PDB file of C-alpha atoms in Angstrom:
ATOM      1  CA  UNK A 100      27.095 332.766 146.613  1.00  0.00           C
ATOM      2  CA  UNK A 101      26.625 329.178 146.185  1.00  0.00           C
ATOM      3  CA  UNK A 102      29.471 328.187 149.387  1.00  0.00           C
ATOM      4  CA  UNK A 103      32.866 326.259 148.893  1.00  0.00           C
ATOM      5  CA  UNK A 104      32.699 324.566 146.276  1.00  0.00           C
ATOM      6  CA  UNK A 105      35.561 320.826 145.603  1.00  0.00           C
ATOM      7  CA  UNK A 106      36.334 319.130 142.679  1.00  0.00           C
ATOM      8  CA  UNK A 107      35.914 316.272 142.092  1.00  0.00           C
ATOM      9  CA  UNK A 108      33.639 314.598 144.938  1.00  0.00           C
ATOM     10  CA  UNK A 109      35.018 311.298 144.293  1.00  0.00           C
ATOM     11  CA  UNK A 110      38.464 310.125 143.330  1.00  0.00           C
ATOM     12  CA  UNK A 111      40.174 306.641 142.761  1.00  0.00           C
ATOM     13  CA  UNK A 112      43.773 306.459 141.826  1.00  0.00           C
ATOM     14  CA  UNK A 113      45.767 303.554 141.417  1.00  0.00           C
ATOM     15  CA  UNK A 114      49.154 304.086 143.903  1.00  0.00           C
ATOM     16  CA  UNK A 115      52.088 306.195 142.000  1.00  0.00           C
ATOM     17  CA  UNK A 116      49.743 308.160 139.859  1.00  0.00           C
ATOM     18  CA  UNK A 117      49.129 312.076 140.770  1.00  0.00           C
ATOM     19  CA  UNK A 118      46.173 313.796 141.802  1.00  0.00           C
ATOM     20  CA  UNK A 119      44.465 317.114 142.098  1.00  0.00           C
ATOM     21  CA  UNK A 120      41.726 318.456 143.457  1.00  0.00           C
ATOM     22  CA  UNK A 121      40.397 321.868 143.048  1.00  0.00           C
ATOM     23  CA  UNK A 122      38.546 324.314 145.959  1.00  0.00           C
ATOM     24  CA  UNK A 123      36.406 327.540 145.279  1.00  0.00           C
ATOM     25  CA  UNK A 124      35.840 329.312 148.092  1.00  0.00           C
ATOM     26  CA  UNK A 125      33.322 331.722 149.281  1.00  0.00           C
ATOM     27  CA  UNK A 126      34.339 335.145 147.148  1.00  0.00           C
ATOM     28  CA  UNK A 127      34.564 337.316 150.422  1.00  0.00           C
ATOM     29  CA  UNK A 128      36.666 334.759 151.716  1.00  0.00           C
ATOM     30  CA  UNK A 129      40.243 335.932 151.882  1.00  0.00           C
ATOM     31  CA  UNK A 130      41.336 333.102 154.040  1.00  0.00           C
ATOM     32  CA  UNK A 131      41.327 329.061 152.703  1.00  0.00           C
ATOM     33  CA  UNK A 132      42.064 326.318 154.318  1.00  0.00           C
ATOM     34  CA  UNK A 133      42.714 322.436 153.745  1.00  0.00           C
ATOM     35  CA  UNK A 134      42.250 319.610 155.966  1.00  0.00           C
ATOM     36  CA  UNK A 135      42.440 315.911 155.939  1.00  0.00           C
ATOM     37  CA  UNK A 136      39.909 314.100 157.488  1.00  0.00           C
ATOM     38  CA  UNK A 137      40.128 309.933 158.186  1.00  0.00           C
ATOM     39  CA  UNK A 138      37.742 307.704 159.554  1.00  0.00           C
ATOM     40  CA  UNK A 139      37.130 308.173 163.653  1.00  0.00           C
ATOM     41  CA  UNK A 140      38.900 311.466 163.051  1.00  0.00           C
ATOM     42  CA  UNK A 141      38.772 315.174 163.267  1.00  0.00           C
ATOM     43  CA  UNK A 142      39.801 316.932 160.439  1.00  0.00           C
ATOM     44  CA  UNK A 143      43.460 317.595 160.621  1.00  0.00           C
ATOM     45  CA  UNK A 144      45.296 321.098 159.265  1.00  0.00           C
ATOM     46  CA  UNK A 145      47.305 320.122 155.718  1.00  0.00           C
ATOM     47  CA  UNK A 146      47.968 324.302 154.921  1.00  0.00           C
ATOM     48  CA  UNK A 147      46.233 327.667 154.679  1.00  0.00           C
ATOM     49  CA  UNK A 148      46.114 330.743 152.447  1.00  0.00           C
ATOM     50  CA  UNK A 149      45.493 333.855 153.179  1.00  0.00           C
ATOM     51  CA  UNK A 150      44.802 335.815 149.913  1.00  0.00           C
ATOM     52  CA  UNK A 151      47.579 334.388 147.573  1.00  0.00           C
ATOM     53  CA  UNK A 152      49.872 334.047 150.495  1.00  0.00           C
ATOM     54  CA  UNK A 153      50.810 330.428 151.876  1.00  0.00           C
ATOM     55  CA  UNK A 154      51.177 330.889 155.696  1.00  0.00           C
ATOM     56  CA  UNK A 155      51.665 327.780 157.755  1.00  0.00           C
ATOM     57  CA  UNK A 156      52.167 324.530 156.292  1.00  0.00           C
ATOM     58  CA  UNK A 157      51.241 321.409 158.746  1.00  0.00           C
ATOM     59  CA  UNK A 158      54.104 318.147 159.395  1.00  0.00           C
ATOM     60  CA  UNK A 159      51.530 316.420 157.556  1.00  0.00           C
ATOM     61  CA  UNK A 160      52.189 317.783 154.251  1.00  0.00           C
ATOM     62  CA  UNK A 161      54.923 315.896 153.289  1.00  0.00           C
ATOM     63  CA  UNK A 162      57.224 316.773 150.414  1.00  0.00           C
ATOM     64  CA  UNK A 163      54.468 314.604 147.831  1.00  0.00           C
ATOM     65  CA  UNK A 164      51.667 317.259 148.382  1.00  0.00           C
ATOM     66  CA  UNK A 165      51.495 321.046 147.377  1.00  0.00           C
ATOM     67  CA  UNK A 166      49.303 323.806 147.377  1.00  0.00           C
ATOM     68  CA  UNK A 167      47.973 326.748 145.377  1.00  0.00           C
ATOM     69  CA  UNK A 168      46.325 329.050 145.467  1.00  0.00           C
ATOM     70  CA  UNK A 169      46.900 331.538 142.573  1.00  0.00           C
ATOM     71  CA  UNK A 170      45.717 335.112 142.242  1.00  0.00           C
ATOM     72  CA  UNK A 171      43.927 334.609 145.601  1.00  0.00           C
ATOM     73  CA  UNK A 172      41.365 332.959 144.621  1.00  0.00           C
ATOM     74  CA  UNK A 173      40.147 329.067 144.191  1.00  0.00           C
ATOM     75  CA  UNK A 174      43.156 326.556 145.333  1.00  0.00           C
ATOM     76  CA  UNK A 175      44.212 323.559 144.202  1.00  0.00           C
ATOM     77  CA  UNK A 176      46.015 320.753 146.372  1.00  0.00           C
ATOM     78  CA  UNK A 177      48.262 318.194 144.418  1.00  0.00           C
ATOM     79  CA  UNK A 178      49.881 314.743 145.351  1.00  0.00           C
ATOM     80  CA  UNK A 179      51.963 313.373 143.743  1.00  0.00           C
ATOM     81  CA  UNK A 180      53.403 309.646 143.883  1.00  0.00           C
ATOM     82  CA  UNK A 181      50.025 308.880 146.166  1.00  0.00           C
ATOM     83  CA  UNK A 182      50.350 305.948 148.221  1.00  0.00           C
ATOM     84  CA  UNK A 183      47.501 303.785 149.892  1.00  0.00           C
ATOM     85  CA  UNK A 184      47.944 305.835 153.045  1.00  0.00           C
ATOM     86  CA  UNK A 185      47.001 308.945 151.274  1.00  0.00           C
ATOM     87  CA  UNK A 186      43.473 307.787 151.195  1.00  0.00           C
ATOM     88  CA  UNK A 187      41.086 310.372 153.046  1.00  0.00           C
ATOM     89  CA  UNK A 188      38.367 312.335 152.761  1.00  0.00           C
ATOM     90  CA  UNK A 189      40.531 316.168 151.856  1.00  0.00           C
ATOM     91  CA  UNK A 190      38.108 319.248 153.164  1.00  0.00           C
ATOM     92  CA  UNK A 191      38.666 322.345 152.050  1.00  0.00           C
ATOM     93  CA  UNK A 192      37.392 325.768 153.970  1.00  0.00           C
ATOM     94  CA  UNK A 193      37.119 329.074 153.620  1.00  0.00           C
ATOM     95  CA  UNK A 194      36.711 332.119 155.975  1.00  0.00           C
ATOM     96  CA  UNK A 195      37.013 336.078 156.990  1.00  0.00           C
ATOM     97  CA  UNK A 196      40.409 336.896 159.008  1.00  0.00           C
ATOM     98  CA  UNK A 197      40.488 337.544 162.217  1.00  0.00           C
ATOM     99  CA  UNK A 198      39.342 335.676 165.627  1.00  0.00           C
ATOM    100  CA  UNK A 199      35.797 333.968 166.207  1.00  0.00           C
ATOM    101  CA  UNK A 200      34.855 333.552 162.350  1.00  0.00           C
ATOM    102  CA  UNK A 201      33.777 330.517 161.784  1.00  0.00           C
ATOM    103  CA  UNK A 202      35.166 328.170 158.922  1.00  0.00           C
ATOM    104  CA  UNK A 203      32.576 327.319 156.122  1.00  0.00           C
ATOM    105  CA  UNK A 204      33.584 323.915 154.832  1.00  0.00           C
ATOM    106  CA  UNK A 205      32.671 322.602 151.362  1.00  0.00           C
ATOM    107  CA  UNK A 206      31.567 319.238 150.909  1.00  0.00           C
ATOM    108  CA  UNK A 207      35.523 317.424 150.501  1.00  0.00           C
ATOM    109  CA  UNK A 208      36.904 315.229 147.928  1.00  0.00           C
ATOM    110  CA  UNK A 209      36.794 311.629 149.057  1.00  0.00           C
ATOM    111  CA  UNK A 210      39.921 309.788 147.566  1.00  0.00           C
ATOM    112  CA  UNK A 211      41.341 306.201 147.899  1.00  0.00           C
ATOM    113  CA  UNK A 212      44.161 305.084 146.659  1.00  0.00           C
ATOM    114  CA  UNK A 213      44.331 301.617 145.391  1.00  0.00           C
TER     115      UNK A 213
ATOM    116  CA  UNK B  84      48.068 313.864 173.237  1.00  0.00           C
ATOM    117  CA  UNK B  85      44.969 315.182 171.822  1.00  0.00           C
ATOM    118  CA  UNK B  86      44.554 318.967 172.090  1.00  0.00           C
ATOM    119  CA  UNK B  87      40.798 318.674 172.611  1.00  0.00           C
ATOM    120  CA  UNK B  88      39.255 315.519 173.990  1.00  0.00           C
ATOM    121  CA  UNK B  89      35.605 314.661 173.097  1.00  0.00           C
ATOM    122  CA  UNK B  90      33.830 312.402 175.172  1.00  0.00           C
ATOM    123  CA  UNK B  91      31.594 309.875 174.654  1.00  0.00           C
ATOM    124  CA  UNK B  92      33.269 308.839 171.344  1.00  0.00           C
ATOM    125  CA  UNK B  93      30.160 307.131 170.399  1.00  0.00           C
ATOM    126  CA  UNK B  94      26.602 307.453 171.613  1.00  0.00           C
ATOM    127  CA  UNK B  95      23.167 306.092 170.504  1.00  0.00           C
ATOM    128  CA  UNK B  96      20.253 307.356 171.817  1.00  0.00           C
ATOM    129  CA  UNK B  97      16.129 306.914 171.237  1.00  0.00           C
ATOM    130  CA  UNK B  98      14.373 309.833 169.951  1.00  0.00           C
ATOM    131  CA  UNK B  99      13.386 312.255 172.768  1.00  0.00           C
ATOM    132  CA  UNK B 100      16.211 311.550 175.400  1.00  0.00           C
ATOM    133  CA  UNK B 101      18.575 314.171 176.429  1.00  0.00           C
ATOM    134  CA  UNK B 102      22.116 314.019 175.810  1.00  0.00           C
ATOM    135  CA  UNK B 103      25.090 315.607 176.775  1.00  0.00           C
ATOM    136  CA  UNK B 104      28.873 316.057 175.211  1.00  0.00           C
ATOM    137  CA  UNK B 105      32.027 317.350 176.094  1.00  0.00           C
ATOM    138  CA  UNK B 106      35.072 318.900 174.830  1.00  0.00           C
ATOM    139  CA  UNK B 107      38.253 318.838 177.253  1.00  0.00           C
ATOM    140  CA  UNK B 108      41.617 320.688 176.756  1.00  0.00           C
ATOM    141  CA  UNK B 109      44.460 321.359 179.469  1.00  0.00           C
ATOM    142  CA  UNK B 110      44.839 324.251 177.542  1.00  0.00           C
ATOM    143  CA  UNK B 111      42.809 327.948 177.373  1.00  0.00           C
ATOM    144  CA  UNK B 112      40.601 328.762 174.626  1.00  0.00           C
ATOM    145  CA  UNK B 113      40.031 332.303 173.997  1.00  0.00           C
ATOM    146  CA  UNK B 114      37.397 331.091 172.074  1.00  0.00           C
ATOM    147  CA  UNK B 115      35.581 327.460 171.225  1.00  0.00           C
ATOM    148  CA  UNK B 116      33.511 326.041 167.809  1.00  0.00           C
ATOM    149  CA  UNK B 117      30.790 323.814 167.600  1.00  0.00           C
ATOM    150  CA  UNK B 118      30.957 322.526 164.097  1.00  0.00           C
ATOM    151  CA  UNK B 119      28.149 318.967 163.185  1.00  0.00           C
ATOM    152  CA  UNK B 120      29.161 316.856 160.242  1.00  0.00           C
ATOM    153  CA  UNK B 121      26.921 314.412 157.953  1.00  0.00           C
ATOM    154  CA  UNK B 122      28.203 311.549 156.010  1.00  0.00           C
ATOM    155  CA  UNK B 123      29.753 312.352 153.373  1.00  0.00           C
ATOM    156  CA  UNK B 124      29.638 316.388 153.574  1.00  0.00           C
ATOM    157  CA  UNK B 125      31.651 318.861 155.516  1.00  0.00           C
ATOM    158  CA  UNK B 126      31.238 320.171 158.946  1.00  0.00           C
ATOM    159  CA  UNK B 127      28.638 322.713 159.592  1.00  0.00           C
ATOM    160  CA  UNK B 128      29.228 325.510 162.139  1.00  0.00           C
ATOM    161  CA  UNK B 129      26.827 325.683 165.006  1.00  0.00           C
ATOM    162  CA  UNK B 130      28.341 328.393 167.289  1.00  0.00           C
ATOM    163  CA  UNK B 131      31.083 330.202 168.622  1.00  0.00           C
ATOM    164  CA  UNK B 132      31.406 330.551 172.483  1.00  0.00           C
ATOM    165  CA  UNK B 133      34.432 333.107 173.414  1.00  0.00           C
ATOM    166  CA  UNK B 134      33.491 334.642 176.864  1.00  0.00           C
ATOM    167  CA  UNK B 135      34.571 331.879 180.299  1.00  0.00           C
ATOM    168  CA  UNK B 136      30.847 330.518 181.587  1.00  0.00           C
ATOM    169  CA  UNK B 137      29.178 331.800 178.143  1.00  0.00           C
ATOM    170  CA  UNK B 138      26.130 330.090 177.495  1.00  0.00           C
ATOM    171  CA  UNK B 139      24.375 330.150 173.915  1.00  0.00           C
ATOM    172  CA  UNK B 140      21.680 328.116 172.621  1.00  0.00           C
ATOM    173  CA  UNK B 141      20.235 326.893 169.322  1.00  0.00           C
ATOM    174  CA  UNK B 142      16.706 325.499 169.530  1.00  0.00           C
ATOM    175  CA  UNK B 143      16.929 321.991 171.095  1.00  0.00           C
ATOM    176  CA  UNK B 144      21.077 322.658 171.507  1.00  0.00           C
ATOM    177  CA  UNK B 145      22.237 324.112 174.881  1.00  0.00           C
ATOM    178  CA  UNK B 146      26.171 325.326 174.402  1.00  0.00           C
ATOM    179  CA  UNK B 147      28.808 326.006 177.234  1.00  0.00           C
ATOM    180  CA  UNK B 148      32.065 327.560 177.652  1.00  0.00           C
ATOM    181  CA  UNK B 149      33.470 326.267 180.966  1.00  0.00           C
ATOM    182  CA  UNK B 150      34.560 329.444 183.393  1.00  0.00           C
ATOM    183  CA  UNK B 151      38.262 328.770 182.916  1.00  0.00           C
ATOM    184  CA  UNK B 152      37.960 328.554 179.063  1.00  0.00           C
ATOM    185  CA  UNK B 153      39.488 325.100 178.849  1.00  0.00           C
ATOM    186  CA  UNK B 154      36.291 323.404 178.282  1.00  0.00           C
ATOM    187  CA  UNK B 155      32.669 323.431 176.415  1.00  0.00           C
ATOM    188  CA  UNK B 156      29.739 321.274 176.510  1.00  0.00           C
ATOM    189  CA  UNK B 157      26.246 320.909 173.986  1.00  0.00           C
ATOM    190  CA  UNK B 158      23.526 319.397 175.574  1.00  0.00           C
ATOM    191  CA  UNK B 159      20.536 318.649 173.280  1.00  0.00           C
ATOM    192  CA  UNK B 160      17.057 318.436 174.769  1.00  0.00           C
ATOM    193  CA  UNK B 161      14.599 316.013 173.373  1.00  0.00           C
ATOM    194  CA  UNK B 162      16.939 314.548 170.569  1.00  0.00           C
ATOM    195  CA  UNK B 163      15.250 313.876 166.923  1.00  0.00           C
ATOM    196  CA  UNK B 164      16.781 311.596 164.601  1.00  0.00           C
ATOM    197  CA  UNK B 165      17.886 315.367 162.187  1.00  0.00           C
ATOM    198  CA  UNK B 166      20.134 314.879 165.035  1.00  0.00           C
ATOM    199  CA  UNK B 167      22.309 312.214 164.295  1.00  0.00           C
ATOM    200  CA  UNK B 168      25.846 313.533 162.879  1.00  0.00           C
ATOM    201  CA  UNK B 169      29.296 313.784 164.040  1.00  0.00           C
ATOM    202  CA  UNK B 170      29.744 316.505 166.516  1.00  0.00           C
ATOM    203  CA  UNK B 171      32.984 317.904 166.380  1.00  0.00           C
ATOM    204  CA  UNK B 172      34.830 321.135 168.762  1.00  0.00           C
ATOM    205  CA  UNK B 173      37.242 323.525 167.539  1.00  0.00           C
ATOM    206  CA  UNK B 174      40.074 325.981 168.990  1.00  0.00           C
ATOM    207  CA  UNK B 175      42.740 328.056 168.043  1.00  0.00           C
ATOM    208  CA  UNK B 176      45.706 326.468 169.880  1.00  0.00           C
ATOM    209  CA  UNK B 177      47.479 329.741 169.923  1.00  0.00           C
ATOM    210  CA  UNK B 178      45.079 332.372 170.643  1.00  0.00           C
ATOM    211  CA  UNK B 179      46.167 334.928 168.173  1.00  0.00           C
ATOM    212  CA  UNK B 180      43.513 334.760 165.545  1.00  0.00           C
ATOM    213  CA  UNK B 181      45.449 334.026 163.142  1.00  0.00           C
ATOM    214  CA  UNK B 182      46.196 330.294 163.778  1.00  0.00           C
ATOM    215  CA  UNK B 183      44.613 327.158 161.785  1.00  0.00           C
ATOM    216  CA  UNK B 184      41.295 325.525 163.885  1.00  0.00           C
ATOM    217  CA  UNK B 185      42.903 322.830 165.521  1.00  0.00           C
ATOM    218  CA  UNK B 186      39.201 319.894 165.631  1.00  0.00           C
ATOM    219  CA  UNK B 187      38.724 317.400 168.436  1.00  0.00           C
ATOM    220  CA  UNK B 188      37.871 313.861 166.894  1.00  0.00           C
ATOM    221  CA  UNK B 189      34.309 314.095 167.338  1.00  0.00           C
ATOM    222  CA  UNK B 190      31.036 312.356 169.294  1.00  0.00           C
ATOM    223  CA  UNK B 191      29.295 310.485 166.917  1.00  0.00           C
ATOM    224  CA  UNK B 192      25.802 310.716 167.825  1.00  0.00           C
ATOM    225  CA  UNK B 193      23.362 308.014 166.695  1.00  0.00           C
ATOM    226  CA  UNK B 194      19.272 308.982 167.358  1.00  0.00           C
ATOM    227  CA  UNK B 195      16.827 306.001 167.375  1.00  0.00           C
ATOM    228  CA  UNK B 196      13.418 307.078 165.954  1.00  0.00           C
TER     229      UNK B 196
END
């Protein structure tokens, strides 16, 4: 298993336009997570998944952004109508269920919005 | 109001001092993360500490779970510059298990070779 694995690294976008990125996470994995992650900050919870299911959304997700995550597997996270304050680094993480497992994280999807 | 302070915010060292950094809540942990983060790359675990006055280490990395679970501490002996990073803490704000990491904003540490 080669870890969680985002698509693309890097992506520019001109304001209005829609974007998607794309996680893979570890195949064990039945639990995925995105965050948002801006400079001098933590990452911050966007949503999670476990399996196919969608089970806590964060404030932060406004209306603009969705999430996938189809047949259990890798997960996508859309926004639509992006706007300069959309710009972030967007992590996405994968683990087992249940309490003390850690979160592997893959290496995020840098966008800015211009 | 943060969840989980981190203190310093920012720290620069020289190669071979000791350092230490905290993690803060008002709240109880059942259980803490240590997670260090490169530029450009996502956070790496380091350890779990779940039981109150736990103490776990990792080489040159000393970890601590306070007695009342409401705070942890890494203290790193002898720092090299493989040290530098952002060193973040993590809790589940609800205790069930089953709740979303909730990440402090991180010490960015800075070693001097």
């Amino acid at each position: 298993d080669t870890g969680v694995s985002q698509d693309p690294r890097h992506k520019i976008t001109k304001r209005g336009q829609n974007v998607t990125f794309r996680c893979d996470p570890i195949s064990e994995h039945n639990r995925l997570y995105w965050y948002r992650q801006t400079l001098g900050q933590g990452p911050e919870f966007l949503t999670y998944f476990q399996n196919e299911a969608q089970l806590e959304k964060s404030r932060l997700l406004s209306d603009r952004f969705s999430a996938e995550r189809p047949k259990g597997s890798f997960s996508t996270l859309e926004i639509q109508r992006t706007e300069q304050g959309d710009s972030a680094m967007y992590l996405c993480a994968s683990s087992l269920t249940g309490e003390n497992y850690g979160y592997t994280f893959g290496s995020g999807t840098r966008l800015t919005v211009v | 109001t943060q969840l989980l302070e981190q203190s310093p915010q920012f720290l620069s060292i020289q190669e071979g001092e000791n350092l230490t950094v905290y993690c803060n809540s008002s709240s109880v942990f059942s259980s803490l993360q240590w997670y260090r983060q490169e530029p450009g790359e996502g956070p790496v675990l380091l350890v779990t500490v779940v039981t109150g006055g736990e103490v776990k280490k990792l080489k040159r990395l000393t970890f601590q779970f306070g007695d009342a679970r409401k705070d942890s501490s890494l203290h790193i002996t002898a720092a090299q510059p493989g040290d530098t990073g952002l060193y973040l803490c993590a809790g589940d704000p609800r205790n069930s298990g089953n709740t979303p990491l909730v990440f402090g904003k991180g010490t960015r540490l800075s070693v001097i070779a």
